[in-house]
Short mmCIF file of C-alpha atoms in Angstrom, two decimals:
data_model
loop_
_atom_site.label_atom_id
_atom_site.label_comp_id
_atom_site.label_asym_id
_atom_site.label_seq_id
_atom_site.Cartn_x
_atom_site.Cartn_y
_atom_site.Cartn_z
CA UNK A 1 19.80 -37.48 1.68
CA UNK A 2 18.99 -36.73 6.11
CA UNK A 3 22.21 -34.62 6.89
CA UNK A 4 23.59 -34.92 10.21
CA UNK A 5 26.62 -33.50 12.00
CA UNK A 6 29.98 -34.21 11.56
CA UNK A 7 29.42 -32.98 7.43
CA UNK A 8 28.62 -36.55 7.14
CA UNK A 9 25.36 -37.46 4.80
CA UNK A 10 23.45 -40.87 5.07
CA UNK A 11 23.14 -42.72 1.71
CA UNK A 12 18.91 -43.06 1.08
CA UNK A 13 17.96 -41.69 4.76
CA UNK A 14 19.64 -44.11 6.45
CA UNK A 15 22.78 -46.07 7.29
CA UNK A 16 24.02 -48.80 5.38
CA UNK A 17 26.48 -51.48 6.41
CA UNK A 18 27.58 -52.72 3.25
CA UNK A 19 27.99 -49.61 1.56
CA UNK A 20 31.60 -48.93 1.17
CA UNK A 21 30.91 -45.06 1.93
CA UNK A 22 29.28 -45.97 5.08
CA UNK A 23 31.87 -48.54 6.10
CA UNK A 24 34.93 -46.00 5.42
CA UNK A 25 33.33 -43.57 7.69
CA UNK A 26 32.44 -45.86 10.50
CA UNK A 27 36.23 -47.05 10.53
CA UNK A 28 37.05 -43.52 10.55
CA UNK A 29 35.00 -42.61 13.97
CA UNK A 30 35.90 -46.28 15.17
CA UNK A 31 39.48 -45.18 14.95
CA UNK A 32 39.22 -41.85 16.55
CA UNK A 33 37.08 -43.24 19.51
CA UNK A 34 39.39 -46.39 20.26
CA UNK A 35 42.89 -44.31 19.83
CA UNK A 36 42.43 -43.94 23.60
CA UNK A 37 39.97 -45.07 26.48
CA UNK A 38 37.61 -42.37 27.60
CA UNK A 39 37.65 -42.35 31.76
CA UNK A 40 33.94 -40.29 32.31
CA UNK A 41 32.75 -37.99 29.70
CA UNK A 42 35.77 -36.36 29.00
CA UNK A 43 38.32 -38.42 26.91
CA UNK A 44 41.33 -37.99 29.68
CA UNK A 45 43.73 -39.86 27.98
CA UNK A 46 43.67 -37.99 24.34
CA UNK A 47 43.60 -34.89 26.99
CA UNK A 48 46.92 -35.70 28.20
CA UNK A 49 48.45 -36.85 25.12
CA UNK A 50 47.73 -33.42 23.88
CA UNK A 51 48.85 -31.71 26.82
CA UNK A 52 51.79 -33.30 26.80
CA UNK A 53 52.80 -32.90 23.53
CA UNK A 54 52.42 -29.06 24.18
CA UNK A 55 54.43 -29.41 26.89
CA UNK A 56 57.05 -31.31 25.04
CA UNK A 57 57.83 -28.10 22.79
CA UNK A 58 59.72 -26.35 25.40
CA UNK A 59 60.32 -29.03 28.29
CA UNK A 60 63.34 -30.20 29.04
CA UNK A 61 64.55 -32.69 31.97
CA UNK A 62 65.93 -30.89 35.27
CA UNK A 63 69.47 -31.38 36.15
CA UNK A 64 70.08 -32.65 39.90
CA UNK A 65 71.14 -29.35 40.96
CA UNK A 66 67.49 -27.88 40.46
CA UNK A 67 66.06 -30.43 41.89
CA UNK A 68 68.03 -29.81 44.91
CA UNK A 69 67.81 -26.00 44.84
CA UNK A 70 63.83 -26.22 44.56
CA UNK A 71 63.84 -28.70 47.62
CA UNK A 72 66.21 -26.49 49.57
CA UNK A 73 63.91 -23.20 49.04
CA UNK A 74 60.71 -24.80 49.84
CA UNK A 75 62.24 -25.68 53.21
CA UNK A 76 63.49 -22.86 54.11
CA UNK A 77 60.68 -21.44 52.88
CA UNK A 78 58.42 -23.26 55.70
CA UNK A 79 60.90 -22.56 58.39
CA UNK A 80 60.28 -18.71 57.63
CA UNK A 81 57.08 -18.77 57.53
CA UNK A 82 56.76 -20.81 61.11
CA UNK A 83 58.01 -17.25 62.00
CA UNK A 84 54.59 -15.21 60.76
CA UNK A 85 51.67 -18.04 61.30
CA UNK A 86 50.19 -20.51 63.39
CA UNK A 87 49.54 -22.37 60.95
CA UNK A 88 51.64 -25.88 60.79
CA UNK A 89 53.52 -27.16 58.15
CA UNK A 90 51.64 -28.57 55.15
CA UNK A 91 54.55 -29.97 53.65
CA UNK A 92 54.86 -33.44 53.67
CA UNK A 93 56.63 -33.72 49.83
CA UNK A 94 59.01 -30.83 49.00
CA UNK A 95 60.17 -31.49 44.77
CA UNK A 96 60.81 -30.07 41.80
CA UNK A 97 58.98 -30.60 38.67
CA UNK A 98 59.12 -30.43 34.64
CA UNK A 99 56.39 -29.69 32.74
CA UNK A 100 55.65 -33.31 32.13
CA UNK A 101 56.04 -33.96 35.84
CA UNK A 102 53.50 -30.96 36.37
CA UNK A 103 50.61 -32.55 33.82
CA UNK A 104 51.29 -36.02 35.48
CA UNK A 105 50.54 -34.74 38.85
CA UNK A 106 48.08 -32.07 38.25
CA UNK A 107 45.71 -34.42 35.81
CA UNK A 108 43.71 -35.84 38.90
CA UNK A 109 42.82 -32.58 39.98
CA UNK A 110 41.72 -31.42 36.61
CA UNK A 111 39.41 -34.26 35.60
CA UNK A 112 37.19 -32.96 38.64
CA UNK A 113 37.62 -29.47 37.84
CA UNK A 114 36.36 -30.35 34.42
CA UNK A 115 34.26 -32.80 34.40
CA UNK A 116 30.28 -30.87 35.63
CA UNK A 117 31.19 -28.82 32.47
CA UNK A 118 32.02 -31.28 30.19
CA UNK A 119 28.65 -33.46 31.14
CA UNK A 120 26.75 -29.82 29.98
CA UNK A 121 28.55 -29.73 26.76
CA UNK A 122 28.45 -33.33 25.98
CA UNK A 123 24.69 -33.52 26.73
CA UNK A 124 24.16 -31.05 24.47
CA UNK A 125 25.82 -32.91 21.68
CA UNK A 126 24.13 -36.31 21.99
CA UNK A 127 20.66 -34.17 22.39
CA UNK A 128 20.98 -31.74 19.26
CA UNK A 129 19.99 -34.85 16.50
CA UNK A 130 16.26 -34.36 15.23
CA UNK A 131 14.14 -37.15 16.63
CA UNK A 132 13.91 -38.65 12.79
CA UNK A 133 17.86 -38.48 12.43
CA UNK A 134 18.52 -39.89 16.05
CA UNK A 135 15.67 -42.77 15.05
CA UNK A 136 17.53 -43.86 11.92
CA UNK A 137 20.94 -43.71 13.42
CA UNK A 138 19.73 -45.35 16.35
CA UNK A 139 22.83 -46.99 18.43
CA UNK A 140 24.86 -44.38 16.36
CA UNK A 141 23.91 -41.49 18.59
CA UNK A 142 25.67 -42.92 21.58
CA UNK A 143 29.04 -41.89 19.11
CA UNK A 144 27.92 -38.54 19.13
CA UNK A 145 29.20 -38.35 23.31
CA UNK A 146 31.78 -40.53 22.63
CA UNK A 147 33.16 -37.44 19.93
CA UNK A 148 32.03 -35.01 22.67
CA UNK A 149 33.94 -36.15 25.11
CA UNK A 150 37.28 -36.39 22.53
CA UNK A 151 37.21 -33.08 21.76
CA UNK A 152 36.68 -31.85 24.71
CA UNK A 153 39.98 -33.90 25.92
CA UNK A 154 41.46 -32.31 22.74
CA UNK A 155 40.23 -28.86 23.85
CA UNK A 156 41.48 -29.37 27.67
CA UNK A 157 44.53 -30.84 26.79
CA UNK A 158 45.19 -27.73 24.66
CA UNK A 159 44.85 -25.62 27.79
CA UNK A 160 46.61 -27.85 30.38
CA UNK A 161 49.55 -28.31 27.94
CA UNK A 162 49.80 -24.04 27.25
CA UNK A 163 49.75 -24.08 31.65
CA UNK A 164 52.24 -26.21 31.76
CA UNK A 165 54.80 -24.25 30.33
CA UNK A 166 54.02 -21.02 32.46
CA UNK A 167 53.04 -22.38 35.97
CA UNK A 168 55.95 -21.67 38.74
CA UNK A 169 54.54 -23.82 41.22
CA UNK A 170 51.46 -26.72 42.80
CA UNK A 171 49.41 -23.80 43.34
CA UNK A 172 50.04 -20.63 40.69
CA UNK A 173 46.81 -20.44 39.70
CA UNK A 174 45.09 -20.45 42.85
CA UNK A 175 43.96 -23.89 43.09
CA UNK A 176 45.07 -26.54 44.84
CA UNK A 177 46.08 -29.08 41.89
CA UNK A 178 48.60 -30.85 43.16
CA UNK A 179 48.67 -34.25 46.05
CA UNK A 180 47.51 -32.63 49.73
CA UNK A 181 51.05 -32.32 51.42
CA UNK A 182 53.01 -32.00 48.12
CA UNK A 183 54.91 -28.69 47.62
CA UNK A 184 56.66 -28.09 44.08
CA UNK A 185 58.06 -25.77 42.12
CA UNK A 186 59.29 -25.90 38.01
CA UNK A 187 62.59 -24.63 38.11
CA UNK A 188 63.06 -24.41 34.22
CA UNK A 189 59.75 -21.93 34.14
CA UNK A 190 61.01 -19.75 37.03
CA UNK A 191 64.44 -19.57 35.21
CA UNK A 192 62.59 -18.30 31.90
CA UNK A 193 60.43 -16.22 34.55
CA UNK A 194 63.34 -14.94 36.35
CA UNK A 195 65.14 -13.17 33.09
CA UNK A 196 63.09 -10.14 33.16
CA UNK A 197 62.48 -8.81 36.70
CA UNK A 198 65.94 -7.70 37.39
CA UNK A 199 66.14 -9.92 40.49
CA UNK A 200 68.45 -12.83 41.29
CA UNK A 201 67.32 -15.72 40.41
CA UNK A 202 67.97 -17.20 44.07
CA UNK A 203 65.87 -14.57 45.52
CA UNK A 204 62.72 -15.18 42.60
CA UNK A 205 63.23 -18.75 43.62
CA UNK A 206 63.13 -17.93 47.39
CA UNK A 207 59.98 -15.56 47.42
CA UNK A 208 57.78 -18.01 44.75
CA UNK A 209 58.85 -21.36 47.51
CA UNK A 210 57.14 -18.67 50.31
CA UNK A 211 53.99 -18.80 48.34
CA UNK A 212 54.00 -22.41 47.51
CA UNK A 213 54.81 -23.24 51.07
CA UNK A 214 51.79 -20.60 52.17
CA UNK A 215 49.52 -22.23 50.55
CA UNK A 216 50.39 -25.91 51.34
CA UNK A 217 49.90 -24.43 55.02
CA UNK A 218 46.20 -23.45 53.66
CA UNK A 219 45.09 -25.95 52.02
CA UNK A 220 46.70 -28.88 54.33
CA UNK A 221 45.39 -27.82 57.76
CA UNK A 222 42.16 -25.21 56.57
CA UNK A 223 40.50 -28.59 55.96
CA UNK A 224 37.45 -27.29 54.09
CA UNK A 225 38.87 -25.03 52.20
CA UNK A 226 40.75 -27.09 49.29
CA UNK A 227 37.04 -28.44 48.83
CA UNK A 228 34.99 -25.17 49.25
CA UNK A 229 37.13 -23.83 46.16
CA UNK A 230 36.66 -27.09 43.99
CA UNK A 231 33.40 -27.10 45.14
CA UNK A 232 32.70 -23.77 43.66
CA UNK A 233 34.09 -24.28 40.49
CA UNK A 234 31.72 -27.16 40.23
CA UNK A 235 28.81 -24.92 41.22
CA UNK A 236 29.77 -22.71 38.74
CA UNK A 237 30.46 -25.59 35.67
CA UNK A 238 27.17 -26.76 37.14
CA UNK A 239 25.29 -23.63 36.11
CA UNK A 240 26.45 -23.26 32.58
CA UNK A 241 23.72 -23.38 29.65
CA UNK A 242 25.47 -24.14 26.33
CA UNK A 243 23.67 -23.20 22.84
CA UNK A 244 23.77 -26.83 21.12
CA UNK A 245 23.34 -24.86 17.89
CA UNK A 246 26.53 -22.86 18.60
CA UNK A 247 28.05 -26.64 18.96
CA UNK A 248 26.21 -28.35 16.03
CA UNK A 249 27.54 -25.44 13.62
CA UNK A 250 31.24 -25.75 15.06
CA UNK A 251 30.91 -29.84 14.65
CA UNK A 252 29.73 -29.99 10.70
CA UNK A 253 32.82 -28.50 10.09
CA UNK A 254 34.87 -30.97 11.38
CA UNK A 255 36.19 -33.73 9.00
CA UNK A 256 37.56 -36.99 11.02
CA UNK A 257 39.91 -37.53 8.45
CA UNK A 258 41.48 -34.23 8.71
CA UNK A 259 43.31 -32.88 12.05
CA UNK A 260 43.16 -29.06 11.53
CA UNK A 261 39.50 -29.07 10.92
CA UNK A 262 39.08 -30.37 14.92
CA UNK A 263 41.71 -27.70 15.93
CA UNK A 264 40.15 -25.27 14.14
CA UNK A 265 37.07 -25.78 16.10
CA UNK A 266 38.87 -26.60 19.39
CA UNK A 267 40.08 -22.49 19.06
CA UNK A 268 37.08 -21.11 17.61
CA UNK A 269 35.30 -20.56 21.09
CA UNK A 270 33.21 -23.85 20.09
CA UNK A 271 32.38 -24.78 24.00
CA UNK A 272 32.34 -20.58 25.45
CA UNK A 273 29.45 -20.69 27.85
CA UNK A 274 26.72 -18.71 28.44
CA UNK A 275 26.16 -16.94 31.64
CA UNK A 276 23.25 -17.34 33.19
CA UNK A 277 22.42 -15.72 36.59
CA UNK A 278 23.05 -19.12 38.64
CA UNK A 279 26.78 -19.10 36.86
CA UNK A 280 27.13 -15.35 37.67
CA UNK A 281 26.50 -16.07 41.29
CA UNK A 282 29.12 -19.34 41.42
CA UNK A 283 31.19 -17.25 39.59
CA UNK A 284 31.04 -14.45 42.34
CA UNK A 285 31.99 -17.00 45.67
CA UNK A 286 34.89 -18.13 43.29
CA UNK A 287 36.22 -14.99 43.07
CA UNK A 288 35.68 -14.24 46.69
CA UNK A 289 37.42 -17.64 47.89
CA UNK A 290 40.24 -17.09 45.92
CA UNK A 291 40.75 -13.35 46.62
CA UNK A 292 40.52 -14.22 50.25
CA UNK A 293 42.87 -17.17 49.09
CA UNK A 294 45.83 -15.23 47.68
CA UNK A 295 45.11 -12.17 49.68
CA UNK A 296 46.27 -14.06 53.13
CA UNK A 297 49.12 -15.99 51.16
CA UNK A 298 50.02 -12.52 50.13
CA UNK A 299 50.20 -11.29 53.08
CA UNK A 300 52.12 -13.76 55.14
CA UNK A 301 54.92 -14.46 52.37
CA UNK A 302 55.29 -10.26 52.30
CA UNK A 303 55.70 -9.84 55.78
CA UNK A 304 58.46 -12.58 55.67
CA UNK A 305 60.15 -11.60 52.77
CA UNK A 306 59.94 -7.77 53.48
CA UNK A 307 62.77 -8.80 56.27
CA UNK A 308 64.57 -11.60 54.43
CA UNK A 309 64.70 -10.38 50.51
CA UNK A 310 66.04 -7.24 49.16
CA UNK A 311 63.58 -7.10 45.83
CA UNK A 312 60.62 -7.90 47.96
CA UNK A 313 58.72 -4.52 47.54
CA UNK A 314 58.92 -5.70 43.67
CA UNK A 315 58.10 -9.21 43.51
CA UNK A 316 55.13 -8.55 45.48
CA UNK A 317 54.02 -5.76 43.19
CA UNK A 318 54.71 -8.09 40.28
CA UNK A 319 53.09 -11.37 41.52
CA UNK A 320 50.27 -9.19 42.91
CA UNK A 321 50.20 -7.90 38.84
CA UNK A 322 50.53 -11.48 37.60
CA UNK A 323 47.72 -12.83 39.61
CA UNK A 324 45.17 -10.20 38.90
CA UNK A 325 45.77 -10.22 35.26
CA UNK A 326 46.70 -13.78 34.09
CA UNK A 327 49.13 -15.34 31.85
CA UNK A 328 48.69 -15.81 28.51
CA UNK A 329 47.89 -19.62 28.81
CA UNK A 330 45.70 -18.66 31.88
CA UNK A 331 43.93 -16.31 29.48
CA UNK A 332 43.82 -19.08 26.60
CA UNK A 333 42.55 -21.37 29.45
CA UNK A 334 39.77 -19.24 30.42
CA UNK A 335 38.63 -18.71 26.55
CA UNK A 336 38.88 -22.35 25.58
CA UNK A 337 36.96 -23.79 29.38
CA UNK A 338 34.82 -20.34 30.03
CA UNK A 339 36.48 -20.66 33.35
CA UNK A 340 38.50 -17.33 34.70
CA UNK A 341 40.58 -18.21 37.78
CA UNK A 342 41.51 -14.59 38.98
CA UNK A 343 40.98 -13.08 42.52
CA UNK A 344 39.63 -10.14 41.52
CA UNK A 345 39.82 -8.59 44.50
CA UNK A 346 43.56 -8.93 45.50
CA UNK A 347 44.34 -6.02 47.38
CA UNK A 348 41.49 -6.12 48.83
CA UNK A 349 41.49 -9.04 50.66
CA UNK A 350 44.56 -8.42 51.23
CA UNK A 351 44.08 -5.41 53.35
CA UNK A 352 41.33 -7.74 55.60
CA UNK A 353 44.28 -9.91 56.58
CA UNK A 354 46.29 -6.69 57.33
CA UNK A 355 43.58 -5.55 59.70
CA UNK A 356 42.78 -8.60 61.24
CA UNK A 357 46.45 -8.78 62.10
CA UNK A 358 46.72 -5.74 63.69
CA UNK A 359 43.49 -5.75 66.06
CA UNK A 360 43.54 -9.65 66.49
CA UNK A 361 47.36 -10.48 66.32
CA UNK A 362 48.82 -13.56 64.17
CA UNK A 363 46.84 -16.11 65.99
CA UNK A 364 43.40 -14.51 65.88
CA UNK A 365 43.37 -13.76 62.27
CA UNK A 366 44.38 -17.55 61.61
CA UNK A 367 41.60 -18.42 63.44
CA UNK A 368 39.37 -17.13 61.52
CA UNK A 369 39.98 -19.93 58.70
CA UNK A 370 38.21 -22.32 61.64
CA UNK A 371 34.90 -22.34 59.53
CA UNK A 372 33.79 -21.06 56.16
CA UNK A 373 31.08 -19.04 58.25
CA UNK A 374 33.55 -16.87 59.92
CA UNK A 375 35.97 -15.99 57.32
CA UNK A 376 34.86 -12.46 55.44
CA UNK A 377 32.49 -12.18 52.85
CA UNK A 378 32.26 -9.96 49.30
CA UNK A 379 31.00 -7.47 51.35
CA UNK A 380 33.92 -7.65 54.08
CA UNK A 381 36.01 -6.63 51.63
CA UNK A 382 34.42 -3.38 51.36
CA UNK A 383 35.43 -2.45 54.83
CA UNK A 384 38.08 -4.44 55.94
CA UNK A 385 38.17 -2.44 59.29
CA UNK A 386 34.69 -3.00 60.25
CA UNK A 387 35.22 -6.50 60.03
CA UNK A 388 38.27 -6.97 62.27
CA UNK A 389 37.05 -5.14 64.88
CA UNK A 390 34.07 -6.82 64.96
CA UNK A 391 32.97 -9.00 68.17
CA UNK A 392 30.76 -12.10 66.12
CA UNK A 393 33.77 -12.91 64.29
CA UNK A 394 36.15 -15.72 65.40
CA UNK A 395 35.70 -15.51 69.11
CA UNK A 396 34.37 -18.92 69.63
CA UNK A 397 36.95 -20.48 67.81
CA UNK A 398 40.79 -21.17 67.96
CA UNK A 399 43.42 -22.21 66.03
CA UNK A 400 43.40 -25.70 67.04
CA UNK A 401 39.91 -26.15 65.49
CA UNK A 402 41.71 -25.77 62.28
CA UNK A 403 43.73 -29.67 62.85
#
């Protein structure tokens, strides 16, 4: 008997067709692979299937009056903030969204998010058969990405659907998932949000459309910036080495026939990366960009809603809190993807927008989103200062570069 994965054994060394053992399994695998089309090496559409089931736990469809009050805050929202940038509008697409409306809209985004890492893992998987095994199974080992790329789906699904249920807007996690000019938030989330922070819900509704509106104004008219982040991420996907042997053990336990044995690896850490000095360094620019990120976003939505809001003082501590730490699902995210999407450095950067805003006045420190060379690095951040007082920084550009 050859073992190979899967806790599947071939009858004399190798496959045969008319054996009944042999035919039940292959219409096992046949059924898994064809219950729904692959798009790339992940399997996208069992990703979203999963996802949304998740999501339909605790979903629930969004009366008209939500709808309405989301629109309504996101424009006001950009009329405030008119007040505190030069930065245009990015809002083309104000709209509030369920859960299900979030994983419908966010799902493009994610498959290129996803993707570099899932071609490492995958590999891995169709590489780890012994030349003898991979000989006898021959056309057989092209199942073995086929499988990779289900559970994967399986595994990403199982993160995007656990998201979906604590996300407030497009952009809570940093990232710029949603359509370029579309501003959203999920009412029902920010209602469950909103029950323990002592603040009307108006005003939690008010201050979270100031940060989905900031960052529409980002990402929509800082051109390069939506794809230096994704960019990054792919860098850092890019530069993952994963231990097929920590994959081949986590894949003999899995019995097609039987559901929990794939969740049970799907949760057991089966695809956690290794970091490698290459990742490390990805992983490092990431953090910077979205420090830098959040920090002006910060910044512009608190000196807005330090006039206009009561409770500002405390939603900015709080959202400041929620950022650096991450939610639960964010956490679960990061364990199941090896991905962490936190701006370490918050405050920070922060306090570089705060400077540059003081020696440079609204206009110059907008300016100095006109190219990724200007705008401060990890080492900025350590003297925040330094850097706004500097003279090589942003004088030879204005904000009109930025259209």
């Amino acid at each position: 008997m050859t073992d190979i994965p899967f806790g599947f054994a071939l009858p004399g060394g190798q496959p045969n067709p008319n054996d009944p053992q042999w035919a039940a399994m292959m219409a096992q695998l046949q059924q898994i692979l064809s219950s729904s089309q692959s798009d790339g090496t992940v399997n996208w559409d069992l990703a979203k299937q999963v996802a949304t089931g998740l999501a339909r736990e605790s979903d629930r469809s969004l009366t008209a009056a939500e709808r309405t009050e989301a629109v309504d805050a996101l424009r006001l929202a950009d009329v405030w903030l008119d007040l505190v940038t030069s930065l245009p509008s990015g809002v083309s697409h104000a709209v509030g969204w369920s859960q299900l409306e979030w994983i419908d809209a966010t799902i493009p985004t994610w498959k290129r998010l996803c993707d570099p890492l899932a071609e490492r893992v995958v590999g891995a998987m169709s590489k780890m058969l012994p030349e003898e095994a991979a000989a006898q199974l021959g056309p057989m080992t092209g199942m073995l990405a086929g499988i990779g790329g289900m559970m994967f789906g399986g595994q990403v699904g199982q993160g995007i659907g656990q998201l979906s249920g604590e996300v407030l807007t497009s952009s809570d996690i940093g990232l710029p998932l949603g359509a370029a000019g579309t501003a959203a938030l999920l009412p029902a989330n920010l209602a469950k949000f909103s029950e323990g922070l002592e603040q009307p819900v108006d005003q939690v509704r008010l201050y979270v459309a100031l940060r989905e509106a900031a960052h529409a104004r980002l990402f929509g008219h800082v051109t390069w910036v939506r794809a230096h982040v994704l960019d990054a991420v792919d860098a850092y996907a890019r530069g993952i080495t994963v231990d097929p042997d920590t994959i081949e053990r986590a894949v003999r336990e899995i019995d097609p026939s039987d559901p929990e044995s794939m969740q049970q690896a799907l949760t057991g850490g089966m695809f956690t990366p290794e970091d490698t000095p290459a990742q490390q360094a990805a992983l490092a620019r990431l953090e910077t960009a979205l420090a830098l990120i959040e920090g002006w976003v910060s910044h512009v939505v608190d000196q807005v809603a330090a006039e206009r809001l009561p409770g500002a003082a405390a939603l900015t501590e709080t959202f400041r809190r929620r950022r650096a730490e991450g939610g639960p699902a964010e956490q679960t995210f990061a364990t199941l993807v090896g991905l962490e999407l936190r701006p370490r450095r918050l405050r920070d950067a922060a306090t570089v927008w705060s400077a540059l805003l003081e020696h440079r006045g609204a206009e110059g420190r907008d300016a100095v989103w006109a190219h990724p060379d200007l705008v401060p690095t990890s080492s900025d951040l350590d003297d925040p200062v330094a850097f706004a007082t500097r003279d090589d920084s942003g004088t030879d550009f204005d904000i009109s570069e930025l259209e």
